[in-house]
XYZ file of C-alpha atoms in Angstrom:
450
model
C 286.434 111.756 -38.434
C 283.477 109.395 -38.635
C 280.322 109.848 -37.535
C 279.383 108.435 -33.662
C 276.673 106.568 -32.912
C 274.250 107.127 -31.005
C 273.956 106.811 -27.824
C 271.062 108.416 -26.106
C 269.846 109.681 -23.026
C 271.696 107.743 -20.277
C 273.234 108.460 -16.687
C 276.490 108.115 -14.724
C 276.389 104.627 -12.814
C 277.579 105.337 -9.091
C 277.127 102.257 -6.995
C 274.805 104.212 -4.487
C 271.936 104.625 -6.832
C 272.645 100.572 -9.561
C 269.289 99.140 -8.370
C 266.854 102.726 -9.556
C 269.671 103.304 -12.183
C 268.377 99.571 -13.419
C 264.816 100.480 -13.140
C 265.394 104.505 -14.951
C 262.557 103.916 -17.887
C 264.396 104.069 -21.996
C 267.523 104.584 -20.276
C 269.924 104.141 -23.084
C 273.589 103.717 -21.471
C 275.319 104.539 -18.304
C 278.917 106.297 -17.998
C 281.488 104.346 -15.234
C 284.191 106.380 -13.010
C 287.327 104.321 -14.801
C 289.881 104.542 -12.159
C 286.039 103.190 -9.663
C 285.306 99.894 -11.578
C 288.199 96.527 -11.594
C 287.737 94.948 -14.867
C 288.467 91.191 -12.830
C 285.605 91.963 -10.697
C 282.340 94.420 -12.199
C 279.683 94.628 -10.113
C 276.581 92.792 -10.894
C 274.298 95.683 -11.184
C 276.979 96.760 -14.568
C 276.886 92.932 -15.364
C 272.858 92.559 -15.755
C 273.183 96.269 -17.534
C 275.582 94.736 -19.909
C 273.967 92.038 -20.248
C 270.694 93.645 -21.034
C 272.319 95.933 -24.009
C 272.737 98.816 -21.801
C 276.226 100.524 -23.328
C 278.565 101.603 -20.887
C 281.551 104.045 -21.273
C 283.767 104.437 -19.441
C 285.384 108.417 -17.853
C 288.855 108.847 -16.391
C 289.698 111.022 -14.043
C 293.428 110.900 -13.473
C 295.662 110.264 -16.605
C 295.920 114.319 -16.565
C 296.087 114.365 -20.252
C 297.153 118.376 -19.805
C 299.760 117.759 -18.134
C 303.916 118.566 -18.376
C 304.433 114.390 -18.264
C 303.607 112.088 -21.172
C 301.023 110.007 -20.062
C 301.706 107.530 -18.295
C 301.848 103.650 -19.858
C 300.653 101.631 -16.943
C 297.430 104.014 -16.455
C 296.750 104.412 -20.083
C 297.036 100.228 -19.950
C 294.468 99.994 -17.017
C 292.342 103.193 -19.202
C 292.027 100.101 -22.039
C 291.014 97.526 -20.126
C 288.108 98.675 -18.404
C 286.683 100.028 -22.196
C 287.567 95.946 -23.130
C 285.430 94.751 -19.887
C 283.364 96.982 -20.842
C 282.046 95.968 -24.725
C 282.564 100.704 -24.734
C 282.147 102.042 -28.184
C 284.429 104.386 -26.902
C 286.825 106.035 -22.938
C 286.542 109.218 -21.846
C 289.175 111.999 -20.163
C 289.677 115.367 -19.971
C 291.342 118.532 -21.019
C 292.829 119.536 -17.007
C 296.099 118.470 -15.149
C 295.594 117.253 -11.995
C 298.945 116.094 -11.067
C 303.348 117.942 -10.624
C 306.309 115.093 -10.842
C 308.934 117.971 -9.730
C 307.722 118.694 -6.780
C 305.602 115.319 -6.628
C 301.767 116.712 -5.820
C 298.566 115.567 -6.400
C 295.336 117.694 -6.983
C 293.285 115.283 -6.160
C 290.501 117.488 -8.666
C 290.446 118.619 -12.566
C 292.185 121.529 -12.736
C 292.777 123.768 -15.819
C 295.366 123.703 -18.267
C 296.682 127.579 -20.101
C 294.735 128.068 -23.089
C 298.780 128.974 -24.538
C 300.673 127.389 -27.532
C 303.110 125.501 -24.885
C 299.521 124.046 -22.940
C 298.751 123.211 -26.597
C 301.767 121.472 -27.967
C 302.176 119.195 -24.700
C 298.231 118.292 -25.035
C 298.140 117.381 -28.297
C 301.157 115.543 -27.985
C 299.614 113.608 -24.767
C 296.530 113.001 -26.585
C 298.031 111.465 -29.259
C 299.829 109.280 -26.736
C 296.586 107.988 -25.526
C 294.999 107.415 -29.035
C 297.833 104.644 -29.621
C 297.528 102.908 -26.812
C 293.171 103.320 -26.088
C 291.920 100.147 -28.329
C 288.710 102.321 -29.165
C 287.983 105.659 -29.488
C 288.756 109.156 -27.250
C 286.984 112.060 -26.781
C 287.958 115.494 -24.172
C 286.159 116.849 -22.229
C 285.853 120.465 -21.085
C 286.427 120.696 -17.608
C 284.656 123.526 -15.433
C 287.529 125.896 -13.605
C 286.699 128.799 -10.920
C 290.217 130.880 -12.123
C 291.569 131.679 -14.795
C 294.906 131.651 -16.047
C 297.301 134.254 -16.933
C 297.988 135.556 -19.952
C 296.827 133.059 -22.086
C 297.137 133.649 -26.216
C 293.917 131.305 -26.890
C 289.801 131.756 -26.295
C 288.277 128.117 -25.181
C 286.886 127.952 -28.818
C 290.741 128.125 -30.436
C 291.940 126.137 -28.097
C 289.856 123.253 -28.467
C 289.362 123.690 -32.467
C 292.973 123.391 -33.126
C 293.274 120.029 -30.810
C 289.978 118.465 -32.480
C 292.265 119.297 -35.448
C 295.398 118.680 -35.002
C 295.036 115.696 -33.302
C 291.659 114.188 -34.645
C 290.564 113.394 -30.798
C 286.363 113.943 -30.211
C 284.851 115.947 -27.654
C 282.440 115.182 -23.971
C 281.019 118.989 -24.496
C 279.799 119.470 -20.327
C 276.976 122.201 -20.590
C 277.669 122.609 -16.952
C 280.528 123.188 -17.371
C 280.188 125.400 -19.713
C 278.015 127.551 -17.748
C 279.711 127.222 -14.351
C 282.730 129.481 -16.271
C 280.370 132.065 -17.563
C 280.112 132.344 -14.157
C 283.295 132.579 -12.767
C 285.773 133.429 -15.752
C 283.535 135.646 -18.098
C 282.907 133.222 -20.816
C 280.466 133.419 -22.627
C 278.640 129.387 -23.461
C 277.203 130.629 -26.893
C 280.615 132.185 -28.564
C 282.166 128.588 -27.494
C 279.603 126.644 -29.071
C 279.392 128.498 -32.345
C 282.960 127.627 -32.388
C 284.013 124.709 -32.134
C 283.077 121.803 -34.360
C 279.793 120.244 -32.754
C 280.664 117.727 -35.906
C 283.661 115.925 -33.257
C 280.809 115.878 -30.453
C 280.914 112.507 -28.707
C 277.580 113.640 -25.914
C 276.921 115.955 -23.367
C 277.276 115.643 -19.775
C 274.635 117.370 -17.960
C 275.232 117.927 -14.007
C 274.185 120.807 -11.314
C 275.952 122.911 -8.820
C 275.161 126.291 -6.701
C 276.100 129.727 -6.552
C 278.613 131.170 -3.620
C 279.299 134.554 -3.460
C 279.834 134.902 -7.015
C 281.527 131.387 -7.655
C 279.662 128.283 -9.725
C 280.774 125.432 -7.585
C 280.632 122.223 -9.993
C 279.064 119.785 -7.246
C 277.416 116.732 -9.415
C 275.277 117.282 -6.250
C 271.933 119.852 -7.206
C 269.792 119.110 -9.382
C 270.196 120.131 -12.932
C 269.290 124.061 -13.060
C 267.344 125.442 -15.602
C 270.219 128.030 -16.898
C 271.600 124.528 -17.844
C 269.433 123.102 -19.609
C 268.608 126.473 -21.508
C 272.380 125.742 -22.457
C 271.424 122.247 -23.281
C 268.928 123.342 -25.380
C 271.101 126.121 -27.498
C 273.640 123.601 -27.936
C 270.229 121.085 -29.736
C 269.837 123.960 -31.856
C 273.245 123.344 -33.664
C 273.047 120.373 -33.731
C 271.475 117.115 -32.687
C 274.296 115.003 -30.164
C 274.871 111.458 -30.088
C 273.893 111.593 -26.241
C 272.762 113.471 -23.495
C 274.122 112.431 -20.090
C 273.033 113.025 -16.803
C 276.144 113.504 -14.229
C 275.244 113.172 -10.299
C 278.033 112.282 -7.609
C 276.313 113.160 -4.394
C 273.471 113.939 -2.404
C 271.321 111.883 -4.578
C 267.727 112.208 -5.040
C 265.065 109.695 -4.875
C 264.283 107.641 -8.593
C 261.685 109.273 -8.868
C 263.551 113.142 -8.743
C 266.214 110.891 -10.900
C 263.600 110.586 -13.698
C 262.522 113.484 -12.814
C 265.582 115.052 -14.300
C 266.034 112.644 -16.602
C 262.798 113.593 -18.435
C 264.029 117.603 -18.475
C 267.295 116.768 -20.247
C 265.113 115.101 -22.491
C 262.878 117.961 -23.688
C 265.588 119.938 -23.536
C 266.856 118.368 -26.746
C 263.284 118.407 -28.144
C 262.931 121.717 -27.645
C 266.430 122.817 -29.088
C 265.725 120.681 -32.144
C 264.813 122.401 -35.776
C 267.184 124.509 -36.477
C 271.042 122.722 -37.184
C 270.526 123.018 -40.774
C 271.749 126.730 -39.716
C 274.293 125.696 -37.242
C 277.990 126.433 -37.645
C 278.709 123.155 -37.687
C 276.730 122.565 -40.286
C 277.690 125.243 -42.337
C 281.554 124.369 -41.732
C 280.352 120.353 -43.415
C 279.064 121.904 -46.430
C 282.319 123.788 -47.385
C 284.463 120.857 -46.868
C 282.354 118.752 -48.937
C 282.723 115.662 -45.551
C 280.894 115.310 -42.621
C 283.731 115.444 -41.173
C 284.341 119.037 -41.073
C 287.580 119.929 -40.608
C 289.388 117.719 -38.138
C 291.480 114.099 -39.657
C 289.757 111.389 -39.925
C 290.401 108.766 -36.890
C 290.188 105.530 -36.937
C 288.951 102.882 -34.230
C 292.628 103.760 -32.337
C 295.304 105.621 -32.429
C 295.693 109.122 -34.142
C 295.525 107.690 -37.254
C 296.256 110.403 -40.128
C 295.913 113.138 -37.275
C 299.034 113.102 -36.347
C 301.591 114.119 -39.140
C 299.343 117.665 -39.216
C 300.730 117.943 -35.305
C 303.503 119.022 -34.432
C 305.413 117.128 -30.793
C 306.438 119.611 -28.009
C 309.446 120.688 -27.386
C 311.310 120.190 -23.644
C 310.977 123.589 -23.675
C 307.107 123.777 -24.110
C 307.630 120.713 -21.025
C 309.575 122.479 -19.145
C 307.337 125.946 -19.370
C 304.101 123.928 -18.510
C 305.710 122.192 -16.250
C 306.837 125.138 -14.225
C 304.002 126.588 -14.510
C 301.768 123.619 -12.824
C 304.000 122.801 -9.888
C 304.051 126.767 -9.258
C 300.350 126.819 -8.715
C 299.441 123.745 -7.580
C 301.934 124.162 -4.864
C 300.304 127.628 -4.043
C 297.409 125.639 -4.006
C 297.533 122.381 -1.752
C 301.316 123.585 -0.004
C 300.890 127.093 0.786
C 303.339 128.922 -0.973
C 302.564 131.715 -2.377
C 300.772 132.102 -5.517
C 302.393 133.150 -8.608
C 302.132 136.636 -9.815
C 299.036 136.810 -12.497
C 296.648 134.511 -10.300
C 293.772 136.276 -8.835
C 294.486 135.311 -5.587
C 291.175 135.195 -3.821
C 290.443 132.951 -6.616
C 292.829 130.580 -5.480
C 292.355 130.875 -2.041
C 288.814 129.610 -3.117
C 290.040 126.764 -4.939
C 293.421 126.112 -2.121
C 289.758 125.989 -0.065
C 287.662 123.683 -2.326
C 290.413 121.195 -3.260
C 291.043 120.743 1.297
C 287.437 120.204 1.468
C 287.285 117.462 -1.238
C 289.768 115.283 0.372
C 288.543 115.563 3.223
C 285.405 114.295 2.013
C 286.621 111.887 -0.043
C 289.185 110.617 2.531
C 285.949 109.698 5.060
C 283.942 108.305 2.270
C 287.292 106.059 1.157
C 287.797 105.043 5.349
C 284.164 105.687 6.645
C 285.451 104.620 9.953
C 288.311 107.310 10.780
C 285.182 109.831 11.211
C 283.789 107.877 14.099
C 287.153 107.112 16.247
C 287.758 110.431 15.552
C 284.418 111.739 17.397
C 282.102 112.797 14.398
C 282.287 113.768 11.332
C 283.112 117.425 12.949
C 286.259 116.812 15.114
C 287.198 114.243 12.083
C 286.837 117.463 9.651
C 289.053 119.655 11.585
C 291.738 117.691 12.168
C 292.070 116.307 8.429
C 291.764 120.317 7.290
C 294.472 121.218 9.963
C 297.147 117.813 8.856
C 295.846 119.223 5.036
C 297.303 122.674 5.110
C 300.974 121.745 5.555
C 300.671 118.228 4.146
C 299.834 118.094 -0.087
C 298.268 114.533 -1.518
C 301.337 112.849 -2.671
C 299.986 109.829 -3.462
C 296.608 109.315 -4.111
C 293.443 109.405 -1.509
C 294.170 105.762 0.267
C 297.776 106.689 1.071
C 296.317 110.052 1.755
C 293.960 108.452 4.503
C 297.379 106.097 6.088
C 299.044 109.507 5.797
C 296.679 111.308 8.138
C 296.260 108.432 10.602
C 300.345 108.505 11.041
C 299.878 112.336 11.275
C 297.888 111.742 14.137
C 299.630 108.830 15.895
C 303.122 110.710 15.748
C 301.703 113.908 17.664
C 299.986 110.992 20.183
C 296.295 112.197 18.876
C 293.567 111.956 19.768
C 294.122 112.464 22.981
C 291.539 110.455 24.282
C 293.428 107.191 24.759
C 290.711 104.624 23.560
C 290.597 106.442 20.742
C 294.018 106.158 19.845
C 294.082 102.727 20.477
C 291.699 102.372 18.091
C 293.653 104.729 15.700
C 296.605 102.830 15.674
C 294.851 99.257 15.044
C 293.071 100.713 12.046
C 296.422 102.110 11.123
C 298.519 98.981 11.898
C 295.644 96.652 9.943
C 296.106 99.256 6.934
C 299.749 99.932 7.076
C 301.088 96.800 7.527
C 303.267 99.152 10.265
C 304.492 99.298 13.501
C 303.221 103.215 14.059
C 306.564 104.794 14.240
C 309.702 104.565 17.550
C 308.211 107.889 20.743
C 312.410 108.025 19.137
C 311.245 108.802 15.831
C 308.155 110.829 15.966
C 310.562 113.233 17.821
C 312.867 112.928 15.597
C 310.630 113.638 12.480
C 308.700 116.463 14.286
C 312.163 117.938 14.112
C 313.127 117.431 10.977
C 309.479 118.727 9.021
C 308.449 114.950 8.658
C 305.489 114.817 10.172
C 304.122 118.356 9.844
């Protein structure tokens, strides 16, 4: 595996902090959510960063490479287009699933894959398909999780190591996610860092969160806690990361606080330096006699030689993974029974978190809805009631329209003026008229509008 180019210290670029990001001293690079930018209409602030030489990396959230289906060619093409438009040295995604196709359900969130042979076979084949389609190298991130799958066959370290060995993919290690999984799943971050091939490291994520009732929520809306900075220093004691990036997605602080967090991250990297000669990664290099460790050499596109060591996932493996993921996602978003072996309390926590995230994202995409419905409280109550029986099937924008129709079918909101405003809002965006009363009645009988 070729050495990863230096990235340095970076921050997640978001429109809300675009001006502050431009002024941050010593910023080397930024990461953008790939789905939030359009290649032909890049924000002026991003264009200015690119023109002054700041590296920009697109970070995808919707491929679902850990899902049972093969990657969507259109989504892969879109991710590749963003990489080219931004002049990106690589693209990144997640080891997660986000949807099922039978039934058609969207999580709107990154969910963990089971650490089983079937799931690994499916993931490896999906990764190789993605690598072949993308114009730049791919790196994958370990995710935070609220729950564990029953019947897992590998540890996190074993799963990630074999993924790298079989595909040559790089790793994006999120140390905040390692801490999340320590609290929520009892996993030892040091054991993960000791086990994985850190010579495959692309860069590192650092983010904040909060603990409630014994559950760590990876919010990206709180300051980075000392325990996460300690993990960053521990990682640095094993390997010199090519890049480290601060993620912040909500409740954005003042510019001075962002600068302070970046300074704390740089300090943690410095404090952890000096011992990587004795690290597991260095030990592997001395055994193999090369910088690439156990992973195969991968070029700037495709899986290259790694494909020869990675078998394909047979139909049986994909079917078994699909059945397990569909049963779980249905329990999370459609209220069906929790599959055997899962921690039911944790699944309830996850289900509530998914519904709350849906409500928050829809309110951001359609800020008129809380206003029409009388404020954040009434909006949230109405949306969570809707979400209990109406799982998302086609993304958040469609979800906003479906929510509005759900209310109109029930002659809601009760205030006539508000209902007229909602009707006008829905009509302008859907290009259709609200259902006739007879259609509303028929839908209600059949559960279409439930």
